[in-house]
């Protein structure tokens, strides 16, 4: 369709781009009717414009291609190549050349061809072109018969058909004349093809009557030919005459003429043009085609999809398109254009864009229709950036912006309030040669008027008139509203009069706008004149306008006019006295309203309760309580029996007067069953809500429902909010059902649905929220963005990321587009689900979709990583935010400092505090508490005192957390007296210490041997009624054990029983373990005997303590005897016993001792360790796997401890390959962490904490092997530094840190101790790669089993270091003779023979003494000062390392064995 000013458009909407191919671009019609259409030519590579747009008559410029013809064409879809018209020679050639070209030898002599030769002649195009040009060249007074009589060219019947068609493309009258001339002269009897051709020509020219006449006349002579019927059906289809087409189709069938695909395509086209579509009509028509035995083609589908697009019927369009693909009918460009259009009309711009990309990927080239449809889709969403991008792409492809393009963008800017952009685009439109239409001007005037740009709006109206475009009623109304808003009374009045003079009748809206305008400007005379004119035209103001009139007339004291208007309201408006009284009250005419109401009451007029109560409510809202009470008293006098209405009115007055207590008292005193007014209940409930008395509001609403009072829509909405605030979403949901049952649909107010969904989400009832949204989706054609966001957040509360992502994808696919709130909900779901490692992946996916990640989303991600303690990711996000220009807030500083303190990053905390103060923020108490906990964790008690002093200096008030932290500090600093004093101060301030604080004080008193104070504190807790757990009693038991007071320990067991805490085996085990650690297995056995005498049901736990004590002491015989005793007692050995024996075997001196211990296990039914040492069977893998599988659910880290012991045993006796697969099996079963070493993650780090020495050595070898492969392959790339975390703890008297250092030092590795953290080794990546490549220790890192079991243990435990037995002599000599030695020097010395090593050490010692003597002789004070400073820095650098007990490596040093004990 063409867009012109003569069209009737609904302001302010703008028509969407047509789904059909675009027509020619026409200039807008003006008062001059001679304006002609302007042809715009496009180039398409997929199909010829002459076939896509036949009405543009582009066949002379663009040759036809073999593609599908338009649906209204009279010929079948596929045309034979020999019948396709081609370019003909120029008309201006000489006569001789024409004769030669037409097959004649000379100009004068003609050789007539027979029919067969004529039919085979290939120059038919020249003959047709020649005769066509001759006919079209005739003057108006010449006739076609003259050309035919000359018989210049010999023609066939087919040639004449083409002549009629070609002539009809430019002049249908000449084509009809040619057809009639051929019939009258009886040269050829009219055949079916000729009749179909002329019908097609007349149909395109909209000459339906002539076509019917020719069809009727030729019907008998041509017979029942489907081609003729199709042509006539096409004539009817052009005008949407579906019934006529249906009649012809039925007639064909009656006469035995079988319809073909063109027949049904024409039928479908006619139905789609005849009016609105019925539901499922498109699919019904498709089925009708198939039931006729015909397969639909692309034209069939395109016609149906285009119709669905015009109706904005997305569901049916998608169904037709799916049917098309399922039946393997290849879509063409027309199909994609129609689908893009329907997606755009239905607000699904993203899906339209997907189709746009799909058509390009399938080899189609988008045309102007494609771009305009896609442009319209994003303009509806207001996506300015996308619209701008599409326009740029459109221009790059060679398509200029047409009228439809400009109108779409101007309308978008108008809706967004971007008036300058809309005006600039309008000017660009005119300068580019495009002609704005009525829609363009109306949208511009309306948007400029709303922005108070009245002069620009007036200029646009002037330009509209100058262009000859006739303004519509909406155009004038927009300009009048603009003048009214700007207060330009004269201009508004002139525009209104101009509209009336132009013949456009004002409607009720126009009258109302002008009347309201005059009233607000106190133009009472003109207002009343306009009012009377409005009455004469048959329009009456609505109640709202009457209220404005009453306000204005009352303000001017025009009471007589008010009386006249009241009469009009009664006579013309048909309003009853109560309604008039309500209007008068709202208009401020209280006296007239009171009179009207009193008249109604005096005359016995039946009062409507709700209208009366509304009047009383309006009185009360305007604070005219005296008049309200007077009217209420009048009602009491004239209608004393109506107590209900009087009481309800009084309650309303009290509610409006904000006297809720009095209203509730009146409500309760009269009995809740008396009231029947919805207005009264609504006033009472709303007042309760305003005072946040939600429970009272709920009770009143229950009374209302019990009394059968009909609930209003407003009250339903209020109560849904109330129940949601009370945490009762099911009740709120039930209210929606009741409202719908009573005919009140709350779909227009989506806030009620959002409240319910959010409340369901907070209660983690996402299933019910999902059900609610599902029901809403079935009723609404388009879901609101806020509802989707609420459902996403409901899923997020429960961590249902997949469900939240499904909703997010639905928004991306179907619209509306997701917002920042949608993205945050999606990320929150991932966070609650604990899948932080997927956050970056999801964020990248969102960015790939074109969504921007906001600051709130970044903060959400940062806070999630902070809560998880992932400092690396938090710092990366924080630095990225600063680089992007985001300024940190106080909340962000709290998060960062809390995490840095938790991770004990002292320097980072101090730097951030400095940065925070520079930004103008001061640390609050929460930050100070975090810093106190940091210094407590690193035992920096001096700085804790400084922080506490600063808290007092700035006036902050310490809270419970502050005092608890400080008390714990005093306890750890072994100053429990000061901690106890601070606790007393804390109590005096009304703050109660935590139980953990009491526990710390008791522990500190115990360590300081202040047993009496500890006992007093413990007794104080018991006497004050604190519920102490078993840990407190265990703590006291340790204290009594340390003090040697066994009697009190026994009394403590009795206290436990009195307090309701039964001593467990763990309690007794605590005593036994202490004996084990002190090397007193006999005492541990005595405790075991006592347990047995008490009748306690024993398990393996106490036995394992006794057995472990004997095995550690080296008394294997006693340990085996206890095992046998346990077995005889009916206690089956379990993982605890196995672990004890296997660990002892791993530390035994020789294989014989290990075999003895393992045989003991084999004797009690556990032979797996023994077989691992002696056998090399593949079946052992599955057996170990089964054993670990059985131990996984067992508590006390059963599987973990067993694997540690097994790997230690296998490593000690050189079964390294077996140890390797046991190690990897533990990783597979998640017994060990999967991230023990992270070479594949581009981290290259490793963390061996909590592993045994043997497991750590296996892991170290595998880790080095992986890094060696990665360095040789170049992937994955390494970071700048590689970190190995060993930890500082000991595992069964073995220091993992010392063990790994000894191994790495022996290999000469580049790993060095970290300067700032204990238990961490660091190597530069480059040095590590070179070492892995060149070191002889790394030539073969494959773990192998020894061919035979060695007689001696290959490893030895010395001073907590589990090292190779052959390294022990060198290790002792180096560490004893050299106090400080670097790792590389240790490696070189360890490889030397014994005698040479001794000489080297001696030479090194003497050389160092000489250096010291030279330093002493230095006289230059500056140089001496520099040397001393270097020494001081070195001492400071190694100071923290020196505090580690049993550590053999101090940065680049070893410490002599036994040095700690010597001190």
PDB file of C-alpha atoms in Angstrom, residues 862-1078:
ATOM      1  CA  UNK A 862      32.443  -9.193  43.025  1.00  0.00           C
ATOM      2  CA  UNK A 863      30.425  -9.716  46.184  1.00  0.00           C
ATOM      3  CA  UNK A 864      29.789 -13.352  45.266  1.00  0.00           C
ATOM      4  CA  UNK A 865      33.490 -14.049  44.835  1.00  0.00           C
ATOM      5  CA  UNK A 866      34.176 -12.147  48.055  1.00  0.00           C
ATOM      6  CA  UNK A 867      31.748 -14.327  49.999  1.00  0.00           C
ATOM      7  CA  UNK A 868      33.424 -17.392  48.503  1.00  0.00           C
ATOM      8  CA  UNK A 869      36.826 -16.025  49.589  1.00  0.00           C
ATOM      9  CA  UNK A 870      38.242 -15.899  46.047  1.00  0.00           C
ATOM     10  CA  UNK A 871      40.619 -12.990  46.461  1.00  0.00           C
ATOM     11  CA  UNK A 872      42.211 -13.300  43.038  1.00  0.00           C
ATOM     12  CA  UNK A 873      38.940 -12.887  41.172  1.00  0.00           C
ATOM     13  CA  UNK A 874      37.776 -10.091  43.469  1.00  0.00           C
ATOM     14  CA  UNK A 875      40.942  -8.084  42.913  1.00  0.00           C
ATOM     15  CA  UNK A 876      40.711  -8.636  39.182  1.00  0.00           C
ATOM     16  CA  UNK A 877      37.141  -7.342  39.092  1.00  0.00           C
ATOM     17  CA  UNK A 878      37.960  -4.440  41.404  1.00  0.00           C
ATOM     18  CA  UNK A 879      40.907  -3.309  39.280  1.00  0.00           C
ATOM     19  CA  UNK A 880      38.802  -3.661  36.149  1.00  0.00           C
ATOM     20  CA  UNK A 881      36.101  -1.454  37.662  1.00  0.00           C
ATOM     21  CA  UNK A 882      38.637   1.223  38.533  1.00  0.00           C
ATOM     22  CA  UNK A 883      40.139   1.061  35.055  1.00  0.00           C
ATOM     23  CA  UNK A 884      36.667   1.467  33.554  1.00  0.00           C
ATOM     24  CA  UNK A 885      36.049   4.613  35.586  1.00  0.00           C
ATOM     25  CA  UNK A 886      33.752   3.223  38.274  1.00  0.00           C
ATOM     26  CA  UNK A 887      34.361   5.009  41.580  1.00  0.00           C
ATOM     27  CA  UNK A 888      34.293   2.705  44.622  1.00  0.00           C
ATOM     28  CA  UNK A 889      31.585   3.231  47.207  1.00  0.00           C
ATOM     29  CA  UNK A 890      31.659   2.676  50.957  1.00  0.00           C
ATOM     30  CA  UNK A 891      29.881  -0.647  50.480  1.00  0.00           C
ATOM     31  CA  UNK A 892      32.536  -1.763  48.004  1.00  0.00           C
ATOM     32  CA  UNK A 893      35.324  -0.768  50.359  1.00  0.00           C
ATOM     33  CA  UNK A 894      33.686  -2.805  53.128  1.00  0.00           C
ATOM     34  CA  UNK A 895      33.548  -5.874  50.890  1.00  0.00           C
ATOM     35  CA  UNK A 896      37.140  -5.517  49.731  1.00  0.00           C
ATOM     36  CA  UNK A 897      38.584  -4.863  53.178  1.00  0.00           C
ATOM     37  CA  UNK A 898      36.583  -7.686  54.760  1.00  0.00           C
ATOM     38  CA  UNK A 899      37.956 -10.133  52.179  1.00  0.00           C
ATOM     39  CA  UNK A 900      41.519  -8.828  52.343  1.00  0.00           C
ATOM     40  CA  UNK A 901      41.434  -9.123  56.113  1.00  0.00           C
ATOM     41  CA  UNK A 902      40.047 -12.621  55.860  1.00  0.00           C
ATOM     42  CA  UNK A 903      42.909 -13.582  53.514  1.00  0.00           C
ATOM     43  CA  UNK A 904      45.426 -11.830  55.799  1.00  0.00           C
ATOM     44  CA  UNK A 905      46.717  -9.495  53.081  1.00  0.00           C
ATOM     45  CA  UNK A 906      48.164  -6.879  55.400  1.00  0.00           C
ATOM     46  CA  UNK A 907      49.864  -4.689  52.833  1.00  0.00           C
ATOM     47  CA  UNK A 908      46.826  -4.691  50.573  1.00  0.00           C
ATOM     48  CA  UNK A 909      44.616  -3.704  53.488  1.00  0.00           C
ATOM     49  CA  UNK A 910      46.875  -0.818  54.399  1.00  0.00           C
ATOM     50  CA  UNK A 911      47.033   0.325  50.774  1.00  0.00           C
ATOM     51  CA  UNK A 912      43.257   0.211  50.439  1.00  0.00           C
ATOM     52  CA  UNK A 913      42.774   2.146  53.661  1.00  0.00           C
ATOM     53  CA  UNK A 914      45.058   4.845  52.274  1.00  0.00           C
ATOM     54  CA  UNK A 915      43.151   4.850  48.975  1.00  0.00           C
ATOM     55  CA  UNK A 916      39.868   4.991  50.857  1.00  0.00           C
ATOM     56  CA  UNK A 917      40.902   8.014  52.900  1.00  0.00           C
ATOM     57  CA  UNK A 918      42.148   9.781  49.764  1.00  0.00           C
ATOM     58  CA  UNK A 919      38.705   9.267  48.218  1.00  0.00           C
ATOM     59  CA  UNK A 920      37.103  11.033  51.176  1.00  0.00           C
ATOM     60  CA  UNK A 921      35.798   7.962  53.030  1.00  0.00           C
ATOM     61  CA  UNK A 922      36.458   7.287  56.685  1.00  0.00           C
ATOM     62  CA  UNK A 923      36.618   3.725  58.042  1.00  0.00           C
ATOM     63  CA  UNK A 924      33.536   2.810  60.028  1.00  0.00           C
ATOM     64  CA  UNK A 925      33.242   0.338  62.899  1.00  0.00           C
ATOM     65  CA  UNK A 926      32.567  -2.587  60.566  1.00  0.00           C
ATOM     66  CA  UNK A 927      35.847  -1.982  58.723  1.00  0.00           C
ATOM     67  CA  UNK A 928      37.730  -1.499  61.993  1.00  0.00           C
ATOM     68  CA  UNK A 929      36.408  -4.826  63.277  1.00  0.00           C
ATOM     69  CA  UNK A 930      37.599  -6.540  60.098  1.00  0.00           C
ATOM     70  CA  UNK A 931      41.077  -5.050  60.576  1.00  0.00           C
ATOM     71  CA  UNK A 932      41.121  -6.171  64.197  1.00  0.00           C
ATOM     72  CA  UNK A 933      40.320  -9.724  63.101  1.00  0.00           C
ATOM     73  CA  UNK A 934      43.126  -9.499  60.525  1.00  0.00           C
ATOM     74  CA  UNK A 935      45.737  -8.487  63.095  1.00  0.00           C
ATOM     75  CA  UNK A 936      44.388 -11.131  65.443  1.00  0.00           C
ATOM     76  CA  UNK A 937      44.869 -13.777  62.770  1.00  0.00           C
ATOM     77  CA  UNK A 938      48.508 -12.794  62.204  1.00  0.00           C
ATOM     78  CA  UNK A 939      48.992 -12.125  65.922  1.00  0.00           C
ATOM     79  CA  UNK A 940      50.007  -8.507  65.385  1.00  0.00           C
ATOM     80  CA  UNK A 941      48.775  -7.426  68.797  1.00  0.00           C
ATOM     81  CA  UNK A 942      50.552  -4.089  68.738  1.00  0.00           C
ATOM     82  CA  UNK A 943      48.589  -2.873  65.715  1.00  0.00           C
ATOM     83  CA  UNK A 944      45.405  -4.140  67.296  1.00  0.00           C
ATOM     84  CA  UNK A 945      45.977  -1.742  70.158  1.00  0.00           C
ATOM     85  CA  UNK A 946      46.560   1.087  67.678  1.00  0.00           C
ATOM     86  CA  UNK A 947      43.320   0.328  65.847  1.00  0.00           C
ATOM     87  CA  UNK A 948      41.378   0.202  69.106  1.00  0.00           C
ATOM     88  CA  UNK A 949      42.814   3.582  70.103  1.00  0.00           C
ATOM     89  CA  UNK A 950      41.765   5.039  66.722  1.00  0.00           C
ATOM     90  CA  UNK A 951      38.229   3.706  67.230  1.00  0.00           C
ATOM     91  CA  UNK A 952      38.037   5.634  70.496  1.00  0.00           C
ATOM     92  CA  UNK A 953      39.665   8.776  69.046  1.00  0.00           C
ATOM     93  CA  UNK A 954      37.175   9.157  66.152  1.00  0.00           C
ATOM     94  CA  UNK A 955      34.226   8.647  68.488  1.00  0.00           C
ATOM     95  CA  UNK A 956      33.117   5.236  67.256  1.00  0.00           C
ATOM     96  CA  UNK A 957      31.323   3.100  69.819  1.00  0.00           C
ATOM     97  CA  UNK A 958      32.800  -0.420  70.082  1.00  0.00           C
ATOM     98  CA  UNK A 959      30.274  -3.204  69.753  1.00  0.00           C
ATOM     99  CA  UNK A 960      30.214  -6.845  70.860  1.00  0.00           C
ATOM    100  CA  UNK A 961      32.400  -7.956  67.967  1.00  0.00           C
ATOM    101  CA  UNK A 962      35.056  -5.371  68.857  1.00  0.00           C
ATOM    102  CA  UNK A 963      35.264  -6.447  72.480  1.00  0.00           C
ATOM    103  CA  UNK A 964      35.169 -10.162  71.668  1.00  0.00           C
ATOM    104  CA  UNK A 965      38.055  -9.758  69.203  1.00  0.00           C
ATOM    105  CA  UNK A 966      40.148  -7.790  71.702  1.00  0.00           C
ATOM    106  CA  UNK A 967      39.544 -10.334  74.473  1.00  0.00           C
ATOM    107  CA  UNK A 968      40.644 -13.151  72.158  1.00  0.00           C
ATOM    108  CA  UNK A 969      43.725 -11.067  71.348  1.00  0.00           C
ATOM    109  CA  UNK A 970      44.661 -10.855  75.028  1.00  0.00           C
ATOM    110  CA  UNK A 971      44.116 -14.594  75.354  1.00  0.00           C
ATOM    111  CA  UNK A 972      46.392 -15.419  72.431  1.00  0.00           C
ATOM    112  CA  UNK A 973      48.994 -13.008  73.761  1.00  0.00           C
ATOM    113  CA  UNK A 974      48.830 -14.988  77.012  1.00  0.00           C
ATOM    114  CA  UNK A 975      47.473 -12.000  78.955  1.00  0.00           C
ATOM    115  CA  UNK A 976      44.217 -13.469  80.179  1.00  0.00           C
ATOM    116  CA  UNK A 977      44.010 -11.079  83.160  1.00  0.00           C
ATOM    117  CA  UNK A 978      43.698  -8.066  80.844  1.00  0.00           C
ATOM    118  CA  UNK A 979      41.197  -9.964  78.703  1.00  0.00           C
ATOM    119  CA  UNK A 980      39.146 -10.740  81.780  1.00  0.00           C
ATOM    120  CA  UNK A 981      39.175  -7.032  82.782  1.00  0.00           C
ATOM    121  CA  UNK A 982      37.967  -6.053  79.317  1.00  0.00           C
ATOM    122  CA  UNK A 983      35.204  -8.633  79.600  1.00  0.00           C
ATOM    123  CA  UNK A 984      34.015  -7.029  82.826  1.00  0.00           C
ATOM    124  CA  UNK A 985      33.976  -3.629  81.097  1.00  0.00           C
ATOM    125  CA  UNK A 986      32.016  -5.164  78.240  1.00  0.00           C
ATOM    126  CA  UNK A 987      29.416  -6.526  80.644  1.00  0.00           C
ATOM    127  CA  UNK A 988      29.080  -3.159  82.362  1.00  0.00           C
ATOM    128  CA  UNK A 989      28.077  -1.653  78.998  1.00  0.00           C
ATOM    129  CA  UNK A 990      25.307  -4.225  78.607  1.00  0.00           C
ATOM    130  CA  UNK A 991      27.143  -6.291  76.013  1.00  0.00           C
ATOM    131  CA  UNK A 992      27.318 -10.057  76.423  1.00  0.00           C
ATOM    132  CA  UNK A 993      30.472 -11.953  75.381  1.00  0.00           C
ATOM    133  CA  UNK A 994      30.246 -14.934  73.089  1.00  0.00           C
ATOM    134  CA  UNK A 995      30.782 -18.452  74.341  1.00  0.00           C
ATOM    135  CA  UNK A 996      33.859 -18.657  72.120  1.00  0.00           C
ATOM    136  CA  UNK A 997      35.268 -15.705  74.050  1.00  0.00           C
ATOM    137  CA  UNK A 998      34.784 -17.575  77.310  1.00  0.00           C
ATOM    138  CA  UNK A 999      36.434 -20.629  75.763  1.00  0.00           C
ATOM    139  CA  UNK A1000      39.447 -18.540  74.707  1.00  0.00           C
ATOM    140  CA  UNK A1001      39.811 -17.123  78.206  1.00  0.00           C
ATOM    141  CA  UNK A1002      39.667 -20.571  79.805  1.00  0.00           C
ATOM    142  CA  UNK A1003      42.260 -21.827  77.319  1.00  0.00           C
ATOM    143  CA  UNK A1004      44.550 -18.872  78.036  1.00  0.00           C
ATOM    144  CA  UNK A1005      44.247 -19.313  81.815  1.00  0.00           C
ATOM    145  CA  UNK A1006      45.044 -22.995  81.366  1.00  0.00           C
ATOM    146  CA  UNK A1007      48.154 -22.271  79.296  1.00  0.00           C
ATOM    147  CA  UNK A1008      49.345 -19.823  81.924  1.00  0.00           C
ATOM    148  CA  UNK A1009      48.707 -22.463  84.612  1.00  0.00           C
ATOM    149  CA  UNK A1010      46.116 -20.161  86.202  1.00  0.00           C
ATOM    150  CA  UNK A1011      43.833 -23.074  86.854  1.00  0.00           C
ATOM    151  CA  UNK A1012      41.824 -21.417  89.624  1.00  0.00           C
ATOM    152  CA  UNK A1013      40.750 -18.505  87.360  1.00  0.00           C
ATOM    153  CA  UNK A1014      39.838 -20.960  84.602  1.00  0.00           C
ATOM    154  CA  UNK A1015      37.754 -23.019  87.023  1.00  0.00           C
ATOM    155  CA  UNK A1016      36.020 -19.893  88.356  1.00  0.00           C
ATOM    156  CA  UNK A1017      35.101 -18.795  84.834  1.00  0.00           C
ATOM    157  CA  UNK A1018      33.828 -22.281  83.994  1.00  0.00           C
ATOM    158  CA  UNK A1019      31.723 -22.420  87.157  1.00  0.00           C
ATOM    159  CA  UNK A1020      30.372 -18.925  86.428  1.00  0.00           C
ATOM    160  CA  UNK A1021      29.147 -20.104  83.057  1.00  0.00           C
ATOM    161  CA  UNK A1022      27.443 -23.122  84.592  1.00  0.00           C
ATOM    162  CA  UNK A1023      25.829 -21.109  87.384  1.00  0.00           C
ATOM    163  CA  UNK A1024      24.533 -18.441  84.980  1.00  0.00           C
ATOM    164  CA  UNK A1025      22.615 -21.089  83.088  1.00  0.00           C
ATOM    165  CA  UNK A1026      24.691 -21.179  79.932  1.00  0.00           C
ATOM    166  CA  UNK A1027      24.164 -24.321  77.944  1.00  0.00           C
ATOM    167  CA  UNK A1028      27.689 -25.607  77.535  1.00  0.00           C
ATOM    168  CA  UNK A1029      28.488 -28.135  74.884  1.00  0.00           C
ATOM    169  CA  UNK A1030      30.797 -31.096  75.115  1.00  0.00           C
ATOM    170  CA  UNK A1031      33.752 -29.028  73.816  1.00  0.00           C
ATOM    171  CA  UNK A1032      33.840 -26.989  77.048  1.00  0.00           C
ATOM    172  CA  UNK A1033      34.062 -30.133  79.132  1.00  0.00           C
ATOM    173  CA  UNK A1034      36.754 -31.527  76.854  1.00  0.00           C
ATOM    174  CA  UNK A1035      38.667 -28.288  77.300  1.00  0.00           C
ATOM    175  CA  UNK A1036      38.493 -28.545  81.054  1.00  0.00           C
ATOM    176  CA  UNK A1037      39.489 -32.196  80.858  1.00  0.00           C
ATOM    177  CA  UNK A1038      42.630 -31.260  78.923  1.00  0.00           C
ATOM    178  CA  UNK A1039      43.426 -28.677  81.568  1.00  0.00           C
ATOM    179  CA  UNK A1040      43.045 -31.208  84.393  1.00  0.00           C
ATOM    180  CA  UNK A1041      45.138 -33.698  82.439  1.00  0.00           C
ATOM    181  CA  UNK A1042      47.876 -31.117  82.039  1.00  0.00           C
ATOM    182  CA  UNK A1043      47.741 -30.230  85.717  1.00  0.00           C
ATOM    183  CA  UNK A1044      47.726 -33.900  86.657  1.00  0.00           C
ATOM    184  CA  UNK A1045      44.529 -33.569  88.684  1.00  0.00           C
ATOM    185  CA  UNK A1046      42.839 -36.833  87.690  1.00  0.00           C
ATOM    186  CA  UNK A1047      40.264 -36.563  90.482  1.00  0.00           C
ATOM    187  CA  UNK A1048      38.819 -33.380  89.045  1.00  0.00           C
ATOM    188  CA  UNK A1049      38.806 -34.986  85.608  1.00  0.00           C
ATOM    189  CA  UNK A1050      36.679 -37.800  87.005  1.00  0.00           C
ATOM    190  CA  UNK A1051      34.399 -35.243  88.706  1.00  0.00           C
ATOM    191  CA  UNK A1052      34.094 -33.488  85.401  1.00  0.00           C
ATOM    192  CA  UNK A1053      32.627 -36.634  83.890  1.00  0.00           C
ATOM    193  CA  UNK A1054      29.962 -36.569  86.616  1.00  0.00           C
ATOM    194  CA  UNK A1055      29.243 -32.878  85.863  1.00  0.00           C
ATOM    195  CA  UNK A1056      28.755 -33.747  82.221  1.00  0.00           C
ATOM    196  CA  UNK A1057      26.146 -36.330  83.157  1.00  0.00           C
ATOM    197  CA  UNK A1058      24.373 -33.867  85.474  1.00  0.00           C
ATOM    198  CA  UNK A1059      24.205 -31.340  82.657  1.00  0.00           C
ATOM    199  CA  UNK A1060      22.625 -33.941  80.410  1.00  0.00           C
ATOM    200  CA  UNK A1061      25.771 -34.520  78.361  1.00  0.00           C
ATOM    201  CA  UNK A1062      26.794 -38.146  78.357  1.00  0.00           C
ATOM    202  CA  UNK A1063      30.540 -38.792  77.985  1.00  0.00           C
ATOM    203  CA  UNK A1064      31.193 -40.527  74.740  1.00  0.00           C
ATOM    204  CA  UNK A1065      33.955 -42.697  73.486  1.00  0.00           C
ATOM    205  CA  UNK A1066      35.380 -39.536  71.938  1.00  0.00           C
ATOM    206  CA  UNK A1067      35.611 -38.049  75.407  1.00  0.00           C
ATOM    207  CA  UNK A1068      37.603 -41.005  76.617  1.00  0.00           C
ATOM    208  CA  UNK A1069      39.526 -41.082  73.372  1.00  0.00           C
ATOM    209  CA  UNK A1070      40.663 -37.569  74.152  1.00  0.00           C
ATOM    210  CA  UNK A1071      42.461 -38.842  77.227  1.00  0.00           C
ATOM    211  CA  UNK A1072      43.926 -41.748  75.342  1.00  0.00           C
ATOM    212  CA  UNK A1073      45.308 -39.570  72.546  1.00  0.00           C
ATOM    213  CA  UNK A1074      47.052 -37.374  75.035  1.00  0.00           C
ATOM    214  CA  UNK A1075      48.766 -40.456  76.435  1.00  0.00           C
ATOM    215  CA  UNK A1076      49.705 -41.543  72.936  1.00  0.00           C
ATOM    216  CA  UNK A1077      51.306 -38.194  72.148  1.00  0.00           C
ATOM    217  CA  UNK A1078      53.253 -38.264  75.387  1.00  0.00           C
TER     218      UNK A1078
END
